[in-house]
Coordinates of C-alpha atoms and ligand atoms in Angstrom, one line a residue:
M1 CA -66.2 90.1 -86.3
E2 CA -68.4 90.9 -89.3
L3 CA -69.9 87.8 -90.9
N4 CA -69.4 88.9 -94.6
E5 CA -69.2 86.3 -97.6
N6 CA -65.6 85.9 -97.1
A7 CA -65.7 85.2 -93.7
L8 CA -68.5 82.8 -94.3
L9 CA -66.6 81.0 -97.1
K10 CA -63.4 80.8 -95.0
M11 CA -65.3 79.1 -92.3
Y12 CA -66.8 76.6 -94.9
R13 CA -63.2 76.0 -96.1
T14 CA -61.9 75.4 -92.4
M15 CA -64.7 73.0 -91.7
L16 CA -63.7 71.0 -94.9
T17 CA -60.0 71.2 -94.2
I18 CA -60.5 69.8 -90.6
R19 CA -62.7 66.8 -92.2
E20 CA -60.2 66.2 -95.0
F21 CA -57.4 66.3 -92.5
E22 CA -59.3 63.9 -90.2
E23 CA -60.1 61.5 -92.7
T24 CA -56.7 61.4 -94.5
A25 CA -55.6 60.8 -90.9
S26 CA -57.9 57.8 -90.4
T27 CA -56.8 56.0 -93.7
L28 CA -52.8 56.9 -92.8
F29 CA -53.3 55.4 -89.4
A30 CA -54.9 52.3 -90.8
N31 CA -52.0 51.8 -93.2
G32 CA -49.7 52.0 -90.3
E33 CA -47.9 55.2 -91.1
I34 CA -48.9 57.2 -88.1
P35 CA -47.9 55.6 -84.7
G36 CA -49.4 56.1 -81.4
F37 CA -52.9 57.2 -80.0
V38 CA -55.0 59.3 -82.8
H39 CA -58.5 60.8 -81.7
L40 CA -60.4 62.4 -84.6
Y41 CA -62.9 65.3 -84.7
S42 CA -64.8 64.4 -87.7
G43 CA -68.5 65.6 -86.9
E44 CA -67.5 68.2 -84.5
E45 CA -66.0 70.6 -87.0
A46 CA -68.7 73.4 -86.2
V47 CA -67.6 73.8 -82.8
A48 CA -64.2 74.7 -83.2
V49 CA -64.7 76.9 -86.3
G50 CA -67.7 78.5 -84.7
I51 CA -65.6 79.9 -81.9
I52 CA -62.1 80.1 -82.9
S53 CA -63.0 81.9 -86.5
Q54 CA -63.7 85.1 -84.3
L55 CA -60.4 85.1 -82.0
E56 CA -58.0 87.7 -82.2
P57 CA -54.3 87.1 -82.6
G58 CA -53.7 87.8 -79.0
D59 CA -56.3 85.3 -77.7
Y60 CA -55.5 82.0 -76.4
I61 CA -56.8 78.5 -76.7
A62 CA -56.5 75.3 -74.6
S63 CA -57.2 72.3 -76.4
T64 CA -57.8 68.5 -75.7
H65 CA -56.7 65.2 -77.0
R66 CA -59.1 65.7 -80.0
G67 CA -57.5 68.8 -80.8
H68 CA -56.5 68.9 -84.7
G69 CA -59.8 70.8 -85.3
H70 CA -59.0 73.3 -83.0
M71 CA -55.2 73.6 -84.3
I72 CA -56.6 74.0 -88.1
S73 CA -59.1 76.6 -87.1
R74 CA -56.4 78.6 -85.5
G75 CA -54.5 78.6 -88.9
G76 CA -52.2 75.7 -87.7
D77 CA -49.9 74.8 -90.6
I78 CA -50.9 71.6 -92.0
K79 CA -47.7 70.1 -93.1
L80 CA -46.1 70.6 -89.7
M81 CA -49.3 68.9 -88.3
F82 CA -49.0 66.0 -90.4
A83 CA -45.3 65.6 -89.7
E84 CA -46.0 65.5 -86.1
L85 CA -48.5 62.6 -86.6
F86 CA -45.9 60.8 -88.5
G87 CA -43.3 61.6 -85.7
K88 CA -41.1 63.5 -88.0
K89 CA -38.4 66.1 -86.8
T90 CA -40.3 68.8 -89.0
G91 CA -43.3 68.4 -87.0
Y92 CA -44.7 71.0 -84.4
C93 CA -43.1 69.0 -81.4
K94 CA -40.1 67.8 -83.5
G95 CA -41.9 64.5 -83.9
K96 CA -41.9 63.8 -80.0
G97 CA -45.3 64.9 -79.1
G98 CA -47.5 63.3 -81.6
S99 CA -51.4 63.6 -82.5
M100 CA -52.1 64.6 -78.7
H101 CA -49.5 67.4 -78.1
I102 CA -49.3 69.5 -81.0
A103 CA -49.2 73.3 -79.6
D104 CA -48.0 76.6 -81.1
V105 CA -47.5 79.3 -78.6
S106 CA -46.9 81.8 -81.4
L107 CA -50.8 81.3 -82.3
G108 CA -51.9 81.5 -78.7
F109 CA -52.5 77.8 -79.0
L110 CA -51.3 76.1 -75.6
G111 CA -51.7 72.7 -76.9
A112 CA -53.4 69.6 -77.4
N113 CA -53.7 67.8 -74.0
G114 CA -53.6 64.0 -73.3
I115 CA -54.8 64.7 -69.8
V116 CA -58.7 65.0 -69.6
G117 CA -59.8 68.3 -68.3
A118 CA -56.2 69.6 -67.7
G119 CA -56.9 72.5 -70.3
L120 CA -59.3 74.1 -68.1
P121 CA -57.0 75.7 -65.4
L122 CA -54.4 76.6 -68.2
A123 CA -57.1 78.4 -69.9
A124 CA -58.1 80.0 -66.4
G125 CA -54.4 80.7 -66.0
A126 CA -54.0 82.5 -69.3
A127 CA -57.4 84.5 -69.1
F128 CA -56.0 85.7 -65.6
A129 CA -52.9 86.8 -67.6
C130 CA -54.6 88.7 -70.1
K131 CA -56.7 90.6 -67.2
Y132 CA -53.4 91.2 -65.4
K133 CA -51.7 92.6 -68.5
K134 CA -54.7 94.5 -69.5
N135 CA -54.2 93.3 -72.9
G136 CA -57.7 92.9 -73.9
G137 CA -57.2 89.0 -74.8
V138 CA -59.3 86.1 -73.9
A139 CA -58.8 82.5 -73.4
V140 CA -60.9 79.6 -74.5
C141 CA -60.9 76.3 -73.4
F142 CA -62.5 73.2 -75.0
F143 CA -63.3 70.2 -73.3
G144 CA -65.7 67.0 -73.5
D145 CA -68.5 66.1 -71.6
G146 CA -66.3 63.4 -69.8
A147 CA -63.9 66.1 -68.6
S148 CA -66.8 67.9 -67.3
N149 CA -66.9 65.7 -64.4
R150 CA -63.3 66.6 -63.4
G151 CA -62.6 68.8 -60.4
T152 CA -60.7 70.9 -62.7
L153 CA -63.9 72.3 -64.2
H154 CA -65.4 73.2 -60.9
E155 CA -62.0 75.0 -59.9
S156 CA -61.7 76.8 -63.1
L157 CA -65.1 77.8 -63.4
N158 CA -65.0 79.0 -59.5
I159 CA -62.0 81.0 -59.7
A160 CA -63.0 82.4 -63.4
S161 CA -66.3 83.5 -62.2
I162 CA -65.1 85.1 -58.7
W163 CA -62.2 87.0 -60.5
K164 CA -64.4 87.8 -63.6
L165 CA -61.7 86.3 -65.8
P166 CA -62.2 86.6 -69.6
A167 CA -62.5 83.0 -70.1
I168 CA -65.0 80.8 -72.5
F169 CA -65.4 77.4 -71.5
V170 CA -66.6 75.4 -74.4
C171 CA -68.0 72.0 -73.6
E172 CA -68.1 69.6 -76.7
N173 CA -70.6 67.4 -75.6
N174 CA -70.2 64.4 -77.9
M175 CA -72.5 62.2 -75.8
Y176 CA -69.6 59.8 -74.9
G177 CA -66.6 59.9 -72.4
I178 CA -64.8 56.7 -74.3
S179 CA -67.7 54.4 -74.4
M180 CA -69.8 55.9 -71.6
N181 CA -73.0 57.5 -72.6
Q182 CA -73.4 60.9 -71.0
K183 CA -76.8 59.4 -69.4
N184 CA -74.4 57.0 -67.5
H185 CA -71.9 59.3 -66.2
Q186 CA -74.1 62.4 -65.4
N187 CA -77.6 63.1 -63.8
I188 CA -78.1 66.1 -65.9
N189 CA -79.1 66.7 -69.4
D190 CA -77.5 70.0 -70.0
I191 CA -73.9 70.6 -68.9
A192 CA -74.7 74.0 -69.4
D193 CA -76.6 73.9 -66.0
R194 CA -73.3 73.6 -64.2
A195 CA -72.9 77.4 -64.9
S196 CA -75.7 78.4 -62.2
A197 CA -73.5 76.8 -59.2
Y198 CA -70.9 79.6 -60.3
G199 CA -73.2 82.5 -61.0
I200 CA -72.1 82.7 -64.8
P201 CA -74.1 82.4 -67.7
G202 CA -74.6 78.7 -69.2
V203 CA -76.0 78.1 -72.8
S204 CA -76.7 75.1 -74.4
V205 CA -76.8 75.1 -78.3
D206 CA -76.8 72.7 -81.4
G207 CA -73.0 72.0 -81.9
N208 CA -73.8 70.9 -85.5
N209 CA -75.0 74.5 -86.3
V210 CA -72.0 76.6 -86.9
M211 CA -73.9 79.6 -86.8
A212 CA -75.4 78.9 -83.7
V213 CA -72.1 78.1 -82.1
F214 CA -70.7 81.3 -83.5
E215 CA -73.6 83.5 -81.9
A216 CA -73.2 82.0 -78.7
G217 CA -69.5 82.5 -79.0
Q218 CA -69.9 86.2 -79.9
E219 CA -71.8 87.0 -77.0
A220 CA -69.6 85.1 -74.6
I221 CA -66.5 86.7 -76.0
K222 CA -68.0 90.2 -75.9
R223 CA -68.8 89.7 -72.3
A224 CA -65.3 88.5 -71.6
R225 CA -63.9 91.4 -73.3
N226 CA -66.0 93.9 -71.4
G227 CA -64.7 92.6 -68.1
E228 CA -68.1 90.8 -67.3
G229 CA -66.5 87.3 -66.7
P230 CA -66.7 83.9 -68.2
T231 CA -69.5 81.9 -70.0
L232 CA -69.9 78.2 -70.1
I233 CA -71.1 77.2 -73.6
E234 CA -72.3 73.7 -74.3
C235 CA -72.3 72.4 -77.9
K236 CA -74.2 69.2 -78.3
T237 CA -72.5 67.5 -81.1
Y238 CA -71.1 63.9 -82.0
R239 CA -68.1 62.3 -83.0
Y240 CA -68.3 60.2 -86.3
R241 CA -65.2 57.9 -85.3
G242 CA -64.8 55.8 -82.6
H243 CA -62.9 57.2 -79.3
F244 CA -59.5 56.5 -80.7
E245 CA -58.7 55.1 -84.1
G246 CA -59.0 51.1 -83.8
D247 CA -61.9 51.5 -81.5
P248 CA -64.8 49.0 -82.9
T249 CA -67.7 51.2 -81.5
V250 CA -69.8 48.7 -80.3
Y251 CA -71.4 50.7 -77.8
R252 CA -73.3 53.0 -79.9
P253 CA -76.2 51.9 -82.1
D254 CA -76.1 52.6 -86.0
E255 CA -79.3 54.3 -85.6
E256 CA -77.7 56.9 -83.5
V257 CA -74.7 57.4 -85.9
Q258 CA -77.0 57.6 -88.8
Y259 CA -79.2 60.2 -87.1
W260 CA -76.2 62.4 -86.5
K261 CA -74.8 62.1 -90.1
Q262 CA -78.1 63.3 -91.2
R263 CA -77.4 66.4 -89.3
D264 CA -73.7 66.8 -90.8
P265 CA -72.4 70.3 -89.7
I266 CA -70.7 70.8 -93.1
E267 CA -73.9 69.5 -95.3
Q268 CA -76.1 72.0 -93.0
F269 CA -73.7 74.8 -93.7
K270 CA -73.4 74.1 -97.3
K271 CA -77.1 74.2 -97.5
R272 CA -77.4 77.3 -95.7
L273 CA -74.4 79.0 -97.7
V274 CA -76.1 77.9 -101.0
E275 CA -79.6 79.6 -99.6
M276 CA -77.9 82.8 -98.9
N277 CA -76.3 82.6 -102.6
V278 CA -72.9 82.9 -100.9
L279 CA -71.8 79.7 -102.5
T280 CA -72.3 77.8 -105.7
E281 CA -71.8 74.2 -106.7
E282 CA -68.6 75.1 -108.6
Q283 CA -67.3 77.1 -105.9
D284 CA -67.9 74.3 -103.7
Q285 CA -66.2 71.9 -105.8
A286 CA -63.2 74.4 -106.1
I287 CA -62.7 74.9 -102.6
R288 CA -62.9 71.1 -101.9
S289 CA -60.3 70.5 -104.7
E290 CA -58.0 73.3 -103.1
V291 CA -58.4 71.7 -99.7
R292 CA -57.7 68.2 -100.9
N293 CA -54.3 69.5 -102.7
L294 CA -53.3 71.2 -99.2
I295 CA -53.8 68.0 -97.5
R296 CA -52.0 66.0 -100.1
E297 CA -49.0 68.5 -99.8
G298 CA -49.1 68.3 -96.1
V299 CA -48.6 64.3 -96.2
E300 CA -46.1 64.5 -98.8
F301 CA -44.1 66.7 -96.6
A302 CA -44.6 64.4 -93.7
R303 CA -43.5 61.4 -95.8
N304 CA -40.6 62.9 -97.2
S305 CA -39.3 64.3 -93.8
E306 CA -36.8 62.5 -91.7
Y307 CA -37.3 60.9 -88.0
P308 CA -35.4 62.8 -85.3
D309 CA -31.9 61.3 -84.7
V310 CA -31.5 59.2 -82.1
S311 CA -29.4 61.5 -80.1
E312 CA -32.0 63.5 -79.9
L313 CA -34.3 61.4 -77.5
L314 CA -33.9 63.0 -74.4
T315 CA -33.8 66.8 -76.0
D316 CA -36.9 69.1 -75.5
V317 CA -38.7 66.1 -73.4
Y318 CA -39.7 67.1 -70.0
C319 CA -41.4 65.0 -67.2
Ligands
LIG401 C1 -57.2 62.6 -66.0 C2 -57.5 61.6 -67.3 N1 -58.3 60.7 -66.8 C3 -58.5 59.8 -67.8 C4 -58.1 59.6 -68.9 C5 -58.3 58.4 -69.8 N2 -59.3 59.4 -70.8 C6 -58.8 59.5 -71.8 S1 -59.9 60.1 -73.0 C7 -61.1 60.1 -71.9 C8 -62.7 60.3 -72.0 C9 -62.7 61.7 -72.4 O1 -64.0 62.1 -72.8 P1 -64.5 63.4 -73.0 O2 -63.9 64.4 -72.0 O3 -66.1 63.5 -73.2 O4 -63.8 63.7 -74.6 P2 -64.0 63.1 -76.0 O5 -63.2 61.8 -76.0 O6 -65.5 62.7 -75.8 O7 -63.7 64.5 -77.0 C10 -60.6 59.4 -70.6 C11 -61.5 58.9 -69.5 C12 -57.0 60.6 -69.2 N3 -56.4 60.7 -70.2 N4 -56.7 61.6 -68.2

């Protein structure tokens, strides 16, 4: 993909949309309008946008419990997403999945996933399907530092490497698995090191720098499409919110939060775009106002939608 002005501005707009969606979801949750568990992606926008902005329509994505950003980057419909969060029948899963189960197979979006690490074998399977059908597609899996301790990572990397599957494994290392700092759950600094056990490239990048993520993704996607097999990309980033909405986050020091906020992925990208003469202050204000309108319309749609009828309780529900 050529990174021309339009592409760069689209990436910026998508990052702003994710942030606005998440901040609005946080307020709606606090107001009691959204039921269930909500895990927000604020602070991690550069990861989803850096990778997903360069995927093609036939590619696949497996997401996590923190999946709103991945879905928005893939072009998910904001109205349907909010309706799903509200539990309304106009939502992506007719209101029965909630925040953690948004999926749209027509977008190749295999779903957000409440089971930590469960997206890894799904992505390996989708990558296998692309290879088998020789359709040139790739599959990307997003997962967290906590998920990287699961057997599913090792099984998926192993099979993907041995079969040279067109898969890109993207670890969103936001330093915490719930309240457990990475230092206390792994004896390594870089999760990318794990790639060496499977004979595949492993790269660790600044996950708050969308261009760094983009470049690592570009290389990995090229390799995958050329039949050279998978890559593990570790993006070091930080979530601004707690593990879930309502988490008091007593386990992380304020200085740490402030350190990461000074390296905000959106502000960093804005600065770069201004330096490149791609964005002016007026354009920035205009984009932000468009984004706010989009989010406002999404919330209105969700609020005005109906709940599913009780007779639908067991329809489309699998176990
Ligand atoms: C198989 C499984 N084990 C445990 C849990 C409980 N759980 C939910 S989220 C989470 C931590 C996930 O951390 P990480 O993979 O780093 O993702 P992050 O929340 O940081 O994005 C755990 C242990 C679960 N949902 N699934």
